[in-house]
Short mmCIF file of C-alpha atoms in Angstrom, two decimals:
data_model
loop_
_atom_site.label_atom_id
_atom_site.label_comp_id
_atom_site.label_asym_id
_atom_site.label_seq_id
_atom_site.Cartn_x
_atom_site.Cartn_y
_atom_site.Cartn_z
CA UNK A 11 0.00 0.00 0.00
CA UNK A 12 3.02 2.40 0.90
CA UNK A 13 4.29 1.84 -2.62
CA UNK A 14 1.13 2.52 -4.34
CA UNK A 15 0.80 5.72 -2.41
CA UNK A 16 4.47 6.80 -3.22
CA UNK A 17 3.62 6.19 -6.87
CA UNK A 18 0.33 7.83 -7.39
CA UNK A 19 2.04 10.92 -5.27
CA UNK A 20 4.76 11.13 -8.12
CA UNK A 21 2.69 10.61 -10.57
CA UNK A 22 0.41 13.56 -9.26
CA UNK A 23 3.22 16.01 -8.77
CA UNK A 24 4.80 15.35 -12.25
CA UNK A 25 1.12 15.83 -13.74
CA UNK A 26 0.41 18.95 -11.52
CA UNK A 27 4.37 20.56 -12.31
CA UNK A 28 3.42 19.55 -16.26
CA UNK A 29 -0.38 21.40 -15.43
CA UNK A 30 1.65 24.86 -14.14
CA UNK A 31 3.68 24.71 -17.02
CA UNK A 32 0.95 24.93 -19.40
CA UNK A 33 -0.76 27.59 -17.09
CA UNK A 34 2.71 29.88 -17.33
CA UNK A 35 2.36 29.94 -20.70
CA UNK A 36 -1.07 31.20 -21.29
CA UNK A 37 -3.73 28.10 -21.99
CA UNK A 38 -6.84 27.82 -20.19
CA UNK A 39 -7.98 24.05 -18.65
CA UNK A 40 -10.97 23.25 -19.78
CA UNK A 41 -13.67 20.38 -19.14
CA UNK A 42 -15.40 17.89 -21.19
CA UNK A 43 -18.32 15.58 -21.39
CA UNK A 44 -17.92 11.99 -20.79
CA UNK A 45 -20.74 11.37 -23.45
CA UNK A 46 -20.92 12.69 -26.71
CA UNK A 47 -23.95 12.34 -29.12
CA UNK A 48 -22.95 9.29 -30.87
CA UNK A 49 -23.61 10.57 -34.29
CA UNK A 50 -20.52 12.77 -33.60
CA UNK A 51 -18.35 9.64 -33.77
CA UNK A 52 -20.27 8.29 -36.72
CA UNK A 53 -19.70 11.08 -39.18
CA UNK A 54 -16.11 10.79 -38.07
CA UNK A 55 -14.97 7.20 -38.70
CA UNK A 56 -12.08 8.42 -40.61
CA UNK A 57 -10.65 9.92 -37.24
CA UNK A 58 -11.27 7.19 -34.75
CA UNK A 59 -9.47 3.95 -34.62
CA UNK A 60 -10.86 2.51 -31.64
CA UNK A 61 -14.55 0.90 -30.60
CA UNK A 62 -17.51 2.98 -29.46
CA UNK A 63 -19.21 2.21 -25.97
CA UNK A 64 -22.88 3.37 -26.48
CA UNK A 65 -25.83 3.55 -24.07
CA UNK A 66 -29.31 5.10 -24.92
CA UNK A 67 -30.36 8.53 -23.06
CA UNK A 68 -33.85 8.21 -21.38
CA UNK A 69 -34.76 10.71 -24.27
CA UNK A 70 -34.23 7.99 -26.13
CA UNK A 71 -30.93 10.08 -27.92
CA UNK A 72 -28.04 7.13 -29.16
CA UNK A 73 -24.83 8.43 -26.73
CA UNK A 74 -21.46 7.33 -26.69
CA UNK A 75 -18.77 7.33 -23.88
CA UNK A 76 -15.78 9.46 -25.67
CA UNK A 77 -13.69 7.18 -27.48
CA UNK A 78 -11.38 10.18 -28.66
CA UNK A 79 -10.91 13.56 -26.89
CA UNK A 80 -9.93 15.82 -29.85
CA UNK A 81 -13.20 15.39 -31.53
CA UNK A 82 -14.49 16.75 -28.40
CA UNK A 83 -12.03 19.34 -28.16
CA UNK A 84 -13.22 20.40 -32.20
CA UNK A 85 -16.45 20.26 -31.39
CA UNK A 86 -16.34 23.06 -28.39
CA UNK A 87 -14.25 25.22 -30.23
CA UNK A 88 -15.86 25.09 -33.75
CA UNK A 89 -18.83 25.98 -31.64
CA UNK A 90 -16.96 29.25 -29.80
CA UNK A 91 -14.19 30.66 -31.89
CA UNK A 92 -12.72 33.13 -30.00
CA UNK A 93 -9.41 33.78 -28.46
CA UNK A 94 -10.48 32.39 -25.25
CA UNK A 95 -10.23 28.62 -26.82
CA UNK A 96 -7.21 29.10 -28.63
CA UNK A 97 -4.94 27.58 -26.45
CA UNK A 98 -6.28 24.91 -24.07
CA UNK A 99 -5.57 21.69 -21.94
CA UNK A 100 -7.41 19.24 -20.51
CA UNK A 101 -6.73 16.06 -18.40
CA UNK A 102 -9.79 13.67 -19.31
CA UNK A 103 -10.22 10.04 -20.16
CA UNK A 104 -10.93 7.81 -23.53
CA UNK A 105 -13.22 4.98 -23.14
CA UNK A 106 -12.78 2.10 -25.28
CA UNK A 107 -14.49 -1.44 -26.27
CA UNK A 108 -12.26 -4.40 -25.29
CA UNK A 109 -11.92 -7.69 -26.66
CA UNK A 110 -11.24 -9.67 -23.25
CA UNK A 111 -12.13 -7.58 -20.39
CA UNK A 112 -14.87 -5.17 -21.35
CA UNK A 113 -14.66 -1.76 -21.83
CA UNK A 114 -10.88 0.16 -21.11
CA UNK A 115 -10.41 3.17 -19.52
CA UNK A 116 -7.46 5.78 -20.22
CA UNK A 117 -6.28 9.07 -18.83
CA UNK A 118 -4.73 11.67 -21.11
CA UNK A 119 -3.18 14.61 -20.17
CA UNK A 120 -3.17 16.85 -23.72
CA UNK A 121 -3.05 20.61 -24.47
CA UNK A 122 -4.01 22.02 -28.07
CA UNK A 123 -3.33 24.96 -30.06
CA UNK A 124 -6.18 26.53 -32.24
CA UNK A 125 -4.18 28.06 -35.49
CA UNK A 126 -3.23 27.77 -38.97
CA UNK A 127 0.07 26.29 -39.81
CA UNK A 128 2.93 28.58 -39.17
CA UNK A 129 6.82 27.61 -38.04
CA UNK A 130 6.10 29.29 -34.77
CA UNK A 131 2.57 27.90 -33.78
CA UNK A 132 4.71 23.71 -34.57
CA UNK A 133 7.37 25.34 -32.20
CA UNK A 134 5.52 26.42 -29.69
CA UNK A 135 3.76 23.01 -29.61
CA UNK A 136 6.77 21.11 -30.02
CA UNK A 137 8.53 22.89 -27.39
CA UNK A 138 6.21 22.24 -24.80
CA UNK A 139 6.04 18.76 -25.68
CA UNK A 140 9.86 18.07 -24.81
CA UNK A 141 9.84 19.93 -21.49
CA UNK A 142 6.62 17.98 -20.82
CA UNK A 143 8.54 14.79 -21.19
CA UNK A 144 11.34 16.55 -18.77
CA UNK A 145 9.69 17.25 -16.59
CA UNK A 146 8.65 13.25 -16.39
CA UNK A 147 12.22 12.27 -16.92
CA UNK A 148 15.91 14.61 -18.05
CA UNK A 149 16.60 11.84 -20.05
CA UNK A 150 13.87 11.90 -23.05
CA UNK A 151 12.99 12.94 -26.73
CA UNK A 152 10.56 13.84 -29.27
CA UNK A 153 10.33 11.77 -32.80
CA UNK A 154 9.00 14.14 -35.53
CA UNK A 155 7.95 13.42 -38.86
CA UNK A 156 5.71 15.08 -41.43
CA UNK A 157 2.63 13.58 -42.84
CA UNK A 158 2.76 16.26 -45.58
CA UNK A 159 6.13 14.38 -46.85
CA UNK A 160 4.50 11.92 -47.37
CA UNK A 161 1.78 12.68 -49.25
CA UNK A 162 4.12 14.93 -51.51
CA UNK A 163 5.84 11.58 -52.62
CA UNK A 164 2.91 9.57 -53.80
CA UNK A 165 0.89 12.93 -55.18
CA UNK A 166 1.85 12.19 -58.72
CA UNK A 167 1.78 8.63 -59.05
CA UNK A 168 -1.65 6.81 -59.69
CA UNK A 169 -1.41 4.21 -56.97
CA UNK A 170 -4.83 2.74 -55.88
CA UNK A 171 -5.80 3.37 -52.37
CA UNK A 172 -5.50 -0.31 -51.50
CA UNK A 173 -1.46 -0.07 -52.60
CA UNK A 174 -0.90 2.83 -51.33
CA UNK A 175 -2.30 1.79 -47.40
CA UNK A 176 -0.18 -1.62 -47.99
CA UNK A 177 2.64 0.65 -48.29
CA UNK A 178 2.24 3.26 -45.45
CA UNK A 179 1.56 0.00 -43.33
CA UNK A 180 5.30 -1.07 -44.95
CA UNK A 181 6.99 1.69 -44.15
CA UNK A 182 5.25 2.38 -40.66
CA UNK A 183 7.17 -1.55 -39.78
CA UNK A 184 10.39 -0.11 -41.59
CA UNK A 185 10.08 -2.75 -44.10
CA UNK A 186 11.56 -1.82 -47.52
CA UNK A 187 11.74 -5.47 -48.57
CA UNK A 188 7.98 -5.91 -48.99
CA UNK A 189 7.50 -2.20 -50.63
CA UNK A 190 9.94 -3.64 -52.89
CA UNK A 191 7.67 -6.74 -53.56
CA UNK A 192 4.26 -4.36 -54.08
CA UNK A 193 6.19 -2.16 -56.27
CA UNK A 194 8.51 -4.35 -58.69
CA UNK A 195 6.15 -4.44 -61.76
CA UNK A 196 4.01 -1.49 -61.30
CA UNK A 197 4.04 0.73 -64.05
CA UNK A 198 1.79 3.80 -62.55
CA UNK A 199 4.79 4.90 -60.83
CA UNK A 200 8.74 6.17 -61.48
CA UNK A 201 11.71 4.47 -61.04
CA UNK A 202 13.36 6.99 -59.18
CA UNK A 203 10.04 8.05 -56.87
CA UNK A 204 9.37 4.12 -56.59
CA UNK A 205 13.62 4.04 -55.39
CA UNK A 206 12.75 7.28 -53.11
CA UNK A 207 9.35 5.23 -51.52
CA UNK A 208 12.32 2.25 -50.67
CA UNK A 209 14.33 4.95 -48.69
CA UNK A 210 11.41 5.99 -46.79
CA UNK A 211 11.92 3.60 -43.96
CA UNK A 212 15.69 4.43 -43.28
CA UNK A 213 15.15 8.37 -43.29
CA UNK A 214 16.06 8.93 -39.66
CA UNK A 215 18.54 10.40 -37.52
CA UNK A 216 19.29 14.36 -37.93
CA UNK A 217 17.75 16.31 -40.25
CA UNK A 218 20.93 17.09 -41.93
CA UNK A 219 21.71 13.95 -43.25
CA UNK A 220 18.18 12.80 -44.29
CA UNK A 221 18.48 16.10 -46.30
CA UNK A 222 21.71 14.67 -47.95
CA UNK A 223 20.24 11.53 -48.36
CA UNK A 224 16.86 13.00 -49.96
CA UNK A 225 19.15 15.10 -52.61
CA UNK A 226 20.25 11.93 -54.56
CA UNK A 227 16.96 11.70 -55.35
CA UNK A 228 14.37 14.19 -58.17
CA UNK A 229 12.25 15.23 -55.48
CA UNK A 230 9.31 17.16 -56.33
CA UNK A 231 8.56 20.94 -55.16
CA UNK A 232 5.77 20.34 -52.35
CA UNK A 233 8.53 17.60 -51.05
CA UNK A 234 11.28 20.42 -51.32
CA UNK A 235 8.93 23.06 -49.73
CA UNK A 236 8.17 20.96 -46.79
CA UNK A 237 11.47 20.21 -46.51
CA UNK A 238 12.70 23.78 -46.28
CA UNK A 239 10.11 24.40 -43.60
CA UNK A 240 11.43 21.29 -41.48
CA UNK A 241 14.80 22.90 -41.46
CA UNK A 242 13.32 26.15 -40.32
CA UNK A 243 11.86 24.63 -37.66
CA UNK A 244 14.42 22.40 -36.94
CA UNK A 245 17.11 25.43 -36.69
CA UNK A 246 14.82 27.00 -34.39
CA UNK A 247 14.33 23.82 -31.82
CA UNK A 248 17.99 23.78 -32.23
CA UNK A 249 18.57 26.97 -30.55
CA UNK A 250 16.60 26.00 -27.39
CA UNK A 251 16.92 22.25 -26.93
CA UNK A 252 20.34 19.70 -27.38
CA UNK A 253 20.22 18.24 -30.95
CA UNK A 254 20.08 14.33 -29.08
CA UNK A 255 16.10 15.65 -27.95
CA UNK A 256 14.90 16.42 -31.79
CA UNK A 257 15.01 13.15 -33.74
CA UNK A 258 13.30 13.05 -37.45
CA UNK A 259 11.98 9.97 -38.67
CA UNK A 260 9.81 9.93 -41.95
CA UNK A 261 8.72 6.13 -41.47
CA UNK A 262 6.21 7.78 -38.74
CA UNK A 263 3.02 7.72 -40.90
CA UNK A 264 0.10 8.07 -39.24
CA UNK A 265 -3.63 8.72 -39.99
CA UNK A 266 -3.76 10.89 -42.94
CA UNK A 267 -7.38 11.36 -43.13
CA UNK A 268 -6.59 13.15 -39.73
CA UNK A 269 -2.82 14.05 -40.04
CA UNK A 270 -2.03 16.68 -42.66
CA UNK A 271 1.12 18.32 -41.45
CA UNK A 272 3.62 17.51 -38.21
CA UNK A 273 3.82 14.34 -36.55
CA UNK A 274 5.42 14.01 -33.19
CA UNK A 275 6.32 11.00 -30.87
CA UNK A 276 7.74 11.24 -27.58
CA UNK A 277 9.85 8.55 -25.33
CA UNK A 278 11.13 8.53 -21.97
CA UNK A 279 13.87 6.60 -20.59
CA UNK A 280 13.63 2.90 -19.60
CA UNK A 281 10.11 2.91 -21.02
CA UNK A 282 9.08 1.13 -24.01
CA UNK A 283 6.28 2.38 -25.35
CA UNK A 284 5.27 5.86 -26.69
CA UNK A 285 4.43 8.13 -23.82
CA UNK A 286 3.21 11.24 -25.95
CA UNK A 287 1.65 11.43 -29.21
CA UNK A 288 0.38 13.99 -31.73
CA UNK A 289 0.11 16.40 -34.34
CA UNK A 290 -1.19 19.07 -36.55
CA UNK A 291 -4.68 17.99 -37.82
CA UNK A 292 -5.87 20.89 -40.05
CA UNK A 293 -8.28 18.93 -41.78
CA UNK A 294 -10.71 18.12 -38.79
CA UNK A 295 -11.57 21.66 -38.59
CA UNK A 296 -12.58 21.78 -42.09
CA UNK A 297 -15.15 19.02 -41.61
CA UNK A 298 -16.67 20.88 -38.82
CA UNK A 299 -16.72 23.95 -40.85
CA UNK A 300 -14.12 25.93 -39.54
CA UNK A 301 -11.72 28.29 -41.46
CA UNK A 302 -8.50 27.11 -38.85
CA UNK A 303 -6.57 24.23 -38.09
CA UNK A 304 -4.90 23.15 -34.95
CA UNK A 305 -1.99 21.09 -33.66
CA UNK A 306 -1.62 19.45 -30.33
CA UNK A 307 -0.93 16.20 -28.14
CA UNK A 308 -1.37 13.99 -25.15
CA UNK A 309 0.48 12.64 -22.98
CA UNK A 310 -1.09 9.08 -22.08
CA UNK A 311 -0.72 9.34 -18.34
CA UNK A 312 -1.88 5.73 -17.48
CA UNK A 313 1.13 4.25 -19.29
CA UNK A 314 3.09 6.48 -16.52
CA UNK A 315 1.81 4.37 -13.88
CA UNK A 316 3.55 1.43 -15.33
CA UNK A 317 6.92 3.53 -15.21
CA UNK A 318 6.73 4.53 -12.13
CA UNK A 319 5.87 0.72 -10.70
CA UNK A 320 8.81 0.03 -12.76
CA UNK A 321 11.38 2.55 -10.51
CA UNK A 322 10.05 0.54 -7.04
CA UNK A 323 10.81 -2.76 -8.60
CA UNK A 324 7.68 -4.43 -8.39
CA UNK A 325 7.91 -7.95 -9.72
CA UNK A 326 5.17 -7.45 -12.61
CA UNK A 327 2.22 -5.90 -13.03
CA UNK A 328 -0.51 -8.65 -13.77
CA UNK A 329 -1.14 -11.84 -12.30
CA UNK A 330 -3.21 -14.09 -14.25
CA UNK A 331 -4.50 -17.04 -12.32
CA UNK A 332 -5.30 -20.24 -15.20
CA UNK A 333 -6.72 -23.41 -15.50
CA UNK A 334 -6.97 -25.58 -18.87
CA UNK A 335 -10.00 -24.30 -20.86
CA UNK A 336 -8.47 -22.25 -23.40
CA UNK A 337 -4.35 -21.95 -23.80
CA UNK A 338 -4.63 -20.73 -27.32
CA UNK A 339 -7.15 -17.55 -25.57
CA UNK A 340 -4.97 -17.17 -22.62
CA UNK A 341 -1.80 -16.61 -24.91
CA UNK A 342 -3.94 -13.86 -26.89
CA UNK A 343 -4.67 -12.26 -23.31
CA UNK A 344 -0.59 -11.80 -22.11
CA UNK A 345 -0.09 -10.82 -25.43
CA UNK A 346 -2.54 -7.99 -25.37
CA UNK A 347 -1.38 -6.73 -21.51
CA UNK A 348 2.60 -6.89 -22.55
CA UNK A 349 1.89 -5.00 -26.03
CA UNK A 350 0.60 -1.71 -23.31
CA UNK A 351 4.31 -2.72 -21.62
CA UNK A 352 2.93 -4.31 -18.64
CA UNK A 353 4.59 -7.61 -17.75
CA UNK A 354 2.27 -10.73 -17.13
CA UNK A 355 2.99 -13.68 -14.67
CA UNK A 356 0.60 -16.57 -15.26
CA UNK A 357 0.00 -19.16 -12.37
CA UNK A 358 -1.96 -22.44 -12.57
CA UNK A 359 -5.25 -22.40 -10.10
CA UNK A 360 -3.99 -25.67 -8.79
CA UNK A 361 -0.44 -24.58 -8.37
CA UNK A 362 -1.28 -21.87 -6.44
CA UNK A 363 -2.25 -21.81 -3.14
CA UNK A 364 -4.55 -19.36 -1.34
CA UNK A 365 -2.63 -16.49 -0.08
CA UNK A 366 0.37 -17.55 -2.20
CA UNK A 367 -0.16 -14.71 -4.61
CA UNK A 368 0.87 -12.48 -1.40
CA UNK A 369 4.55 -13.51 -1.83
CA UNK A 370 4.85 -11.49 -5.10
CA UNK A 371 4.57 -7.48 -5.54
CA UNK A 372 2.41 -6.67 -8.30
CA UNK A 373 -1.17 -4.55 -9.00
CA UNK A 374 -3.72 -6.34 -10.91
CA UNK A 375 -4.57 -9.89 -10.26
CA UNK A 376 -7.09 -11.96 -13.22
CA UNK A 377 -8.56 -15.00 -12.97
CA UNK A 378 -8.88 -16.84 -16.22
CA UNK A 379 -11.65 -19.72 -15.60
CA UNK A 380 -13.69 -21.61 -18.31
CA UNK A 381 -12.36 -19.63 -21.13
CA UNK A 382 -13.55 -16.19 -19.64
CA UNK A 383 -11.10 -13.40 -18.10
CA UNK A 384 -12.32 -12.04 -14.51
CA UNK A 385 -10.68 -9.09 -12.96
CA UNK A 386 -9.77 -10.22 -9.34
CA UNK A 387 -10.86 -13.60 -8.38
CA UNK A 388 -11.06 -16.03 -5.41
CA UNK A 389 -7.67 -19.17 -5.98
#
């Protein structure tokens, strides 16, 4: 119990210290609704990529638990467009349909910026997003890429949509052999844009040398543009932050029915998985109506309680306890807990006797009986 105290005080104070931060430099906390109509979510496929919990009002109105916070964040400030909701921050959580347990539940601590795309406005965001992730931990940076380069590449070649998502996928997993294989015989693009797309999945590092590396190539002018406003805002990151925090990495491809400009990833030290994601996502405004564009990100808090378990040494996180129903199920299970970087220790429910679990430090115990997953349990 000390321990978990400890940790959610850390966790608290790093939040709060990352809250003033945001306060010092002008954006206004605001607060959103747990349930959203659900048609919101509907019209927006495109910009979700998770599953919608839904529960009827007793107006009988279709609602959904919020499956994605900057829809709501769009939605609010499409509807007041003033200055007042230009820069904002929230701390609010996602609510998702899972395959084994349920329904999931995530904290995200995010802060947007209402404004068309300039160098300064990326900057800004960008800026706060690396002392964000010091303030969690000195020893962290921020991956940025550009969804705009990619789109550049692939504007002029006649690719059906079907190729061209086989590809992103490709070069999202940093594998130029099987772009290779899609593209050998296909005639509706270049030789030398089809040797560029190859190169795609080894463009990072420094900006500096991806530039040299993108010069043996006949890049086109959007590609060139983009790239000239990169190195703008590159120079400028520069003169604030140590060149070993600003890493570029053009295999980043994310959503470009949401995406349409910068891309950024951030890590922390002696933690896996991606602790801060976001971008600039222009085109979400348009569908609401809006003349503007924004750019933003969250930092996804829960995964910090898994990093700071991780500095008091607990043995894992999850215990499952098993018996034979359904191996082939319970494999699908660990996999799915150690994918969010949680480690899994699995214990027969005949091997284990009651009280026995007591022995071990860890925060989630599951009991995995007759095929079905159960969140605490009696062994």
């Amino acid at each position: 119990m000390k321990n978990y105290i400890k940790n959610m005080s850390k966790k608290y104070l790093v939040l709060l210290n990352i809250r003033k931060m945001y306060d010092s430099y002008g954006y206004k906390r605001i607060s959103l609704p747990s349930f959203e109509e659900y048609d919101l979510y509907n019209e927006n496929k495109d910009f979700i990529d998770r599953n919608v919990l839904t529960v009827m009002s007793p107006n009988g109105k279709l609602l959904a638990l919020r499956p994605d916070i900057t829809l709501s964040v769009a939605k609010k400030v499409s509807k007041d467009q003033s200055l007042k909701y230009s820069k904002i921050y929230y701390q609010e959580n996602t609510y998702n349909l899972t395959k084994y347990v349920g329904y999931e539940e995530d904290e995200q601590l995010g802060i947007e910026l209402i404004g068309k795309e300039s160098t300064f406005l990326d900057f800004e965001i960008i800026n706060l997003a690396v002392k964000s992730l010091d303030i969690i931990n000195k020893k962290s940076m921020i991956i940025l890429s550009h969804a705009g380069f990619i789109s550049s590449i692939f504007e002029n070649s006649d690719l059906d949509y079907e190729i061209k998502e086989q590809i992103f996928d490709c070069i999202n997993r940093k594998n130029s052999h099987d772009i290779q294989k899609i593209l050998k015989n296909n005639e509706h693009i270049s030789e030398n844009v089809k040797k560029l797309i190859y190169k795609i999945p080894e463009l990072s590092g420094n900006l500096e040398n991806i530039e040299k590396e993108l010069l043996k190539y006949e890049i086109n002018e959007n590609t060139k543009k983009i790239l000239f406003e990169l190195k703008q805002l590159n120079s400028l990151l520069l003169k604030f932050h140590k060149k070993s925090k600003i890493i570029f990495d053009f295999s980043i491809v994310k959503n470009l029915n949401y995406y349409n400009g910068i891309i950024l990833q951030g890590y922390i030290e002696n933690f896996p998985n991606v602790i801060l994601t976001g971008g600039r996502y222009d085109k979400l405004f348009e569908k609401f109506g809006v003349d503007t564009g924004a750019v933003g990100f969250a930092i996804l808090t829960d995964g910090l309680k898994g990093y700071y378990k991780d500095e008091n040494k607990n043995d894992f996180e999850v215990l499952i306890v098993y018996d034979n129903s359904d191996f082939e199920k319970l494999v699908e299970i660990i996999n799915d807990f150690q994918k969010k970087g949680l480690r899994v220790r699995t214990e027969h429910i005949e091997s284990l006797r009651e009280n026995e679990s007591e022995i071990f430090n860890f925060d989630e115990k599951y009991l995995f009986e007759n095929g079905e997953l159960k969140k605490g349990g009696i062994v």
